[in-house]
Amino acid sequence: TQLLEQSPQFLSIQEGENLTVYCNSSSVFSSLQWYRQEPGEGPVLLVTVVTGGEVKKLKRLTFQFGDARKDSSLHITAAQPGDTGLYLCAGERGGSNYKLTFGKGTLLTVNP
Amino acid sequence: GAVVSQHPSRVICKSGTSVKIECRSLDFQATTMFWYRQFPKKSLMLMATSNEGSKATYEQGVEKDKFLINHASLTLSTLTVTSAHPEDSSFYICSARDLTAYGYTFGSGTRLTVV
């Protein structure tokens, strides 16, 4: 059972286009994190959202955490070829259960 | 920020041999570290949670006798792939949680190729 449904799995767009990646679950998470990973490297944390309804911006990236803390989205405005990579959402359940549940990932390709 | 160092970055070994991968937290103490396996263009799959001073907790379907985990200090966890076979070839990644901050820090991964 995939606890975190991430979509789309693959996305190929032209430079300058906007895109949104979704991460949905039936479970509540104490925090949700977004990572970006390049080939042959470990994931790099982009943002952590912890409050329901929270919106965080990182340059052209906007992250939202759902009010019920069950879903999240990543919106990229005016995508650049440098945004190409694997984007991963991961949820943490809280308490003493320090363990991340990963979505399946979104492989984004931005063509020049 | 928190840094996790993982070595080696690449290793090629012969079938039947064992390979050890190290994961170190450089500027923070990590009572818990995590080991993941990742297939090409796929997400991370948690293999086990490494607990300092105690036995690792393995996820369902992961052979604990094949993937030996040792977490002898607050800054070092090791994963040993024993009697490696070609199907063990994969990208292995460790991570640690800095309890003073949200978010997990990941190592740069180890590409294991068993020939």
Short mmCIF file of C-alpha atoms in Angstrom, two decimals:
data_model
loop_
_atom_site.label_atom_id
_atom_site.label_comp_id
_atom_site.label_asym_id
_atom_site.label_seq_id
_atom_site.Cartn_x
_atom_site.Cartn_y
_atom_site.Cartn_z
CA THR A 1 0.00 0.00 0.00
CA GLN A 2 1.40 3.34 -1.09
CA LEU A 3 0.68 5.72 1.77
CA LEU A 4 1.66 8.76 -0.25
CA GLU A 5 0.34 9.04 -3.77
CA GLN A 6 2.48 11.36 -5.85
CA SER A 7 1.52 12.52 -9.30
CA PRO A 8 2.41 12.81 -12.04
CA GLN A 9 5.23 10.29 -12.14
CA PHE A 10 6.72 11.75 -15.31
CA LEU A 11 6.51 15.27 -16.63
CA SER A 12 8.23 16.74 -19.67
CA ILE A 13 7.64 20.42 -20.37
CA GLN A 14 9.13 23.36 -22.21
CA GLU A 15 11.16 26.06 -20.55
CA GLY A 16 8.94 28.82 -19.23
CA GLU A 17 5.89 26.64 -18.53
CA ASN A 18 4.33 26.22 -15.11
CA LEU A 19 3.72 22.88 -13.42
CA THR A 20 2.24 21.40 -10.27
CA VAL A 21 3.14 18.16 -8.52
CA TYR A 22 0.69 16.64 -6.08
CA CYS A 23 1.17 14.45 -3.06
CA ASN A 24 -1.93 12.91 -1.47
CA SER A 25 -2.61 10.57 1.39
CA SER A 26 -5.44 9.32 3.55
CA SER A 27 -3.12 9.61 6.55
CA VAL A 28 -2.27 12.67 8.58
CA PHE A 29 1.37 13.69 8.71
CA SER A 30 3.05 15.80 11.35
CA SER A 31 5.30 17.20 8.65
CA LEU A 32 5.78 16.83 4.96
CA GLN A 33 8.98 17.38 3.12
CA TRP A 34 9.89 17.95 -0.49
CA TYR A 35 13.21 16.84 -1.88
CA ARG A 36 14.97 17.20 -5.21
CA GLN A 37 17.37 14.56 -6.39
CA GLU A 38 19.79 14.56 -9.29
CA PRO A 39 21.17 11.35 -10.85
CA GLY A 40 23.85 9.72 -8.73
CA GLU A 41 23.23 12.02 -5.77
CA GLY A 42 21.26 11.83 -2.56
CA PRO A 43 18.02 13.80 -2.17
CA VAL A 44 18.37 17.41 -1.10
CA LEU A 45 15.74 18.93 1.14
CA LEU A 46 13.82 21.79 -0.46
CA VAL A 47 11.28 22.56 2.22
CA THR A 48 9.47 21.20 5.25
CA VAL A 49 5.86 22.12 5.92
CA VAL A 50 4.35 21.40 9.32
CA THR A 51 1.22 23.52 9.75
CA GLY A 52 -2.06 22.75 8.02
CA GLY A 53 -2.72 25.34 5.32
CA GLU A 54 0.88 26.47 5.31
CA VAL A 55 2.34 27.99 2.15
CA LYS A 56 6.06 28.38 1.63
CA LYS A 57 7.87 29.95 -1.27
CA LEU A 58 11.37 29.26 -2.46
CA LYS A 59 12.08 31.54 -5.42
CA ARG A 60 9.93 30.10 -8.24
CA LEU A 61 8.76 27.15 -6.14
CA THR A 62 5.60 27.33 -4.03
CA PHE A 63 4.74 24.60 -1.55
CA GLN A 64 1.38 24.09 0.09
CA PHE A 65 0.33 21.83 2.92
CA GLY A 66 -3.32 20.90 3.04
CA ASP A 67 -5.50 22.08 5.89
CA ALA A 68 -5.92 18.52 7.12
CA ARG A 69 -2.20 17.80 6.75
CA LYS A 70 -2.92 14.91 4.39
CA ASP A 71 -1.82 16.41 1.11
CA SER A 72 0.67 18.81 -0.37
CA SER A 73 1.56 20.38 -3.67
CA LEU A 74 4.62 21.82 -5.32
CA HIS A 75 4.12 24.49 -7.97
CA ILE A 76 6.97 25.67 -10.16
CA THR A 77 6.55 28.88 -12.09
CA ALA A 78 8.40 29.50 -15.34
CA ALA A 79 10.35 26.26 -15.22
CA GLN A 80 14.00 26.31 -16.23
CA PRO A 81 16.18 23.46 -17.56
CA GLY A 82 18.01 23.59 -14.24
CA ASP A 83 14.82 22.46 -12.52
CA THR A 84 15.15 19.07 -14.18
CA GLY A 85 15.35 16.29 -11.62
CA LEU A 86 13.45 13.82 -9.50
CA TYR A 87 11.11 15.51 -7.03
CA LEU A 88 10.12 13.50 -3.98
CA CYS A 89 7.56 14.19 -1.31
CA ALA A 90 7.94 12.47 2.03
CA GLY A 91 5.76 12.47 5.10
CA GLU A 92 6.67 12.01 8.73
CA ARG A 93 4.03 10.55 11.05
CA GLY A 94 5.14 12.15 14.28
CA GLY A 95 5.46 11.01 17.85
CA SER A 96 8.59 8.96 18.33
CA ASN A 97 8.13 7.30 14.94
CA TYR A 98 10.89 9.12 13.12
CA LYS A 99 10.46 7.54 9.75
CA LEU A 100 9.79 9.04 6.36
CA THR A 101 7.27 7.66 3.93
CA PHE A 102 8.15 8.58 0.37
CA GLY A 103 5.93 9.13 -2.60
CA LYS A 104 6.88 7.46 -5.87
CA GLY A 105 8.53 10.62 -7.14
CA THR A 106 8.04 12.89 -10.12
CA LEU A 107 10.70 12.84 -12.80
CA LEU A 108 10.66 16.32 -14.29
CA THR A 109 12.37 17.21 -17.55
CA VAL A 110 12.42 20.83 -18.63
CA ASN A 111 13.41 21.20 -22.26
CA PRO A 112 15.16 24.35 -23.46
CA GLY B 1 23.62 22.79 8.08
CA ALA B 2 23.67 19.13 8.92
CA VAL B 3 25.96 17.02 6.75
CA VAL B 4 25.90 13.28 6.21
CA SER B 5 28.91 11.67 4.59
CA GLN B 6 28.50 8.34 2.82
CA HIS B 7 31.35 6.19 1.51
CA PRO B 8 32.18 4.76 -0.88
CA SER B 9 30.29 6.56 -3.63
CA ARG B 10 30.83 3.70 -6.04
CA VAL B 11 31.87 0.11 -5.53
CA ILE B 12 32.17 -2.88 -7.81
CA CYS B 13 32.48 -6.28 -6.21
CA LYS B 14 32.48 -9.89 -7.26
CA SER B 15 29.48 -12.08 -6.66
CA GLY B 16 29.73 -13.83 -3.30
CA THR B 17 31.81 -11.18 -1.58
CA SER B 18 30.68 -8.69 1.06
CA VAL B 19 30.65 -4.93 0.83
CA LYS B 20 30.51 -2.39 3.64
CA ILE B 21 29.01 1.07 3.22
CA GLU B 22 29.61 3.78 5.83
CA CYS B 23 27.32 6.62 6.80
CA ARG B 24 28.60 9.38 9.09
CA SER B 25 26.88 12.41 10.54
CA LEU B 26 29.59 15.06 10.49
CA ASP B 27 28.31 17.87 12.66
CA PHE B 28 25.50 16.39 14.69
CA GLN B 29 24.70 13.28 16.62
CA ALA B 30 22.26 10.86 15.09
CA THR B 31 20.70 8.27 17.36
CA THR B 32 18.73 7.06 14.39
CA MET B 33 19.86 6.61 10.82
CA PHE B 34 18.01 5.13 7.89
CA TRP B 35 19.08 3.00 4.96
CA TYR B 36 17.29 3.16 1.63
CA ARG B 37 17.57 1.38 -1.66
CA GLN B 38 16.71 3.10 -4.91
CA PHE B 39 16.21 1.69 -8.39
CA PRO B 40 16.76 3.84 -11.50
CA LYS B 41 14.24 6.65 -11.84
CA LYS B 42 12.30 5.31 -8.87
CA SER B 43 11.67 6.56 -5.38
CA LEU B 44 13.52 5.57 -2.23
CA MET B 45 12.56 2.35 -0.53
CA LEU B 46 13.26 2.18 3.20
CA MET B 47 15.24 -0.92 4.08
CA ALA B 48 15.88 -0.47 7.76
CA THR B 49 16.11 1.94 10.65
CA SER B 50 19.47 1.90 12.38
CA ASN B 51 19.37 2.58 16.11
CA GLU B 52 22.49 3.52 18.03
CA GLY B 53 23.39 0.84 20.53
CA SER B 54 20.60 -1.55 19.60
CA LYS B 55 19.45 -3.77 16.81
CA ALA B 56 18.25 -2.32 13.56
CA THR B 57 14.59 -2.45 12.65
CA TYR B 58 14.09 -3.95 9.21
CA GLU B 59 11.20 -3.29 6.87
CA GLN B 60 9.08 -6.17 5.70
CA GLY B 61 10.75 -8.24 3.02
CA VAL B 62 14.30 -7.07 3.78
CA GLU B 63 16.64 -9.90 4.76
CA LYS B 64 18.41 -8.89 7.95
CA ASP B 65 21.07 -11.58 7.54
CA LYS B 66 21.93 -10.26 4.11
CA PHE B 67 21.92 -6.57 4.93
CA LEU B 68 23.79 -6.24 8.21
CA ILE B 69 23.48 -2.91 9.96
CA ASN B 70 25.69 -1.70 12.76
CA HIS B 71 25.25 1.61 14.57
CA ALA B 72 28.02 1.54 17.12
CA SER B 73 28.30 5.27 17.73
CA LEU B 74 26.16 8.39 17.53
CA THR B 75 27.82 9.43 14.30
CA LEU B 76 28.38 6.21 12.38
CA SER B 77 26.16 3.55 10.88
CA THR B 78 27.33 0.86 8.49
CA LEU B 79 25.47 -1.34 6.05
CA THR B 80 27.17 -4.56 4.98
CA VAL B 81 25.79 -6.41 1.99
CA THR B 82 26.82 -9.99 2.60
CA SER B 83 27.36 -12.61 -0.10
CA ALA B 84 26.40 -10.07 -2.73
CA HIS B 85 24.67 -11.15 -5.91
CA PRO B 86 24.01 -9.23 -9.12
CA GLU B 87 20.42 -8.58 -8.04
CA ASP B 88 21.80 -6.63 -5.08
CA SER B 89 23.20 -4.07 -7.51
CA SER B 90 21.50 -0.80 -6.71
CA PHE B 91 21.87 2.71 -5.34
CA TYR B 92 21.98 2.67 -1.55
CA ILE B 93 21.36 5.88 0.41
CA CYS B 94 21.56 6.63 4.11
CA SER B 95 19.97 9.46 6.01
CA ALA B 96 19.91 10.86 9.50
CA ARG B 97 17.54 13.12 11.36
CA ASP B 98 18.96 16.07 13.21
CA LEU B 99 16.64 16.32 16.20
CA THR B 100 17.30 20.05 16.51
CA ALA B 101 15.67 20.74 13.16
CA TYR B 102 12.95 19.42 10.94
CA GLY B 103 13.99 17.45 7.92
CA TYR B 104 16.35 14.66 7.21
CA THR B 105 19.80 14.89 5.74
CA PHE B 106 20.78 12.35 3.14
CA GLY B 107 24.14 10.97 2.16
CA SER B 108 25.23 11.21 -1.45
CA GLY B 109 24.55 7.54 -2.04
CA THR B 110 26.56 4.46 -2.97
CA ARG B 111 26.30 2.85 -6.37
CA LEU B 112 26.87 -0.88 -5.84
CA THR B 113 27.54 -3.08 -8.85
CA VAL B 114 27.93 -6.81 -8.30
CA VAL B 115 29.56 -8.64 -11.18
#
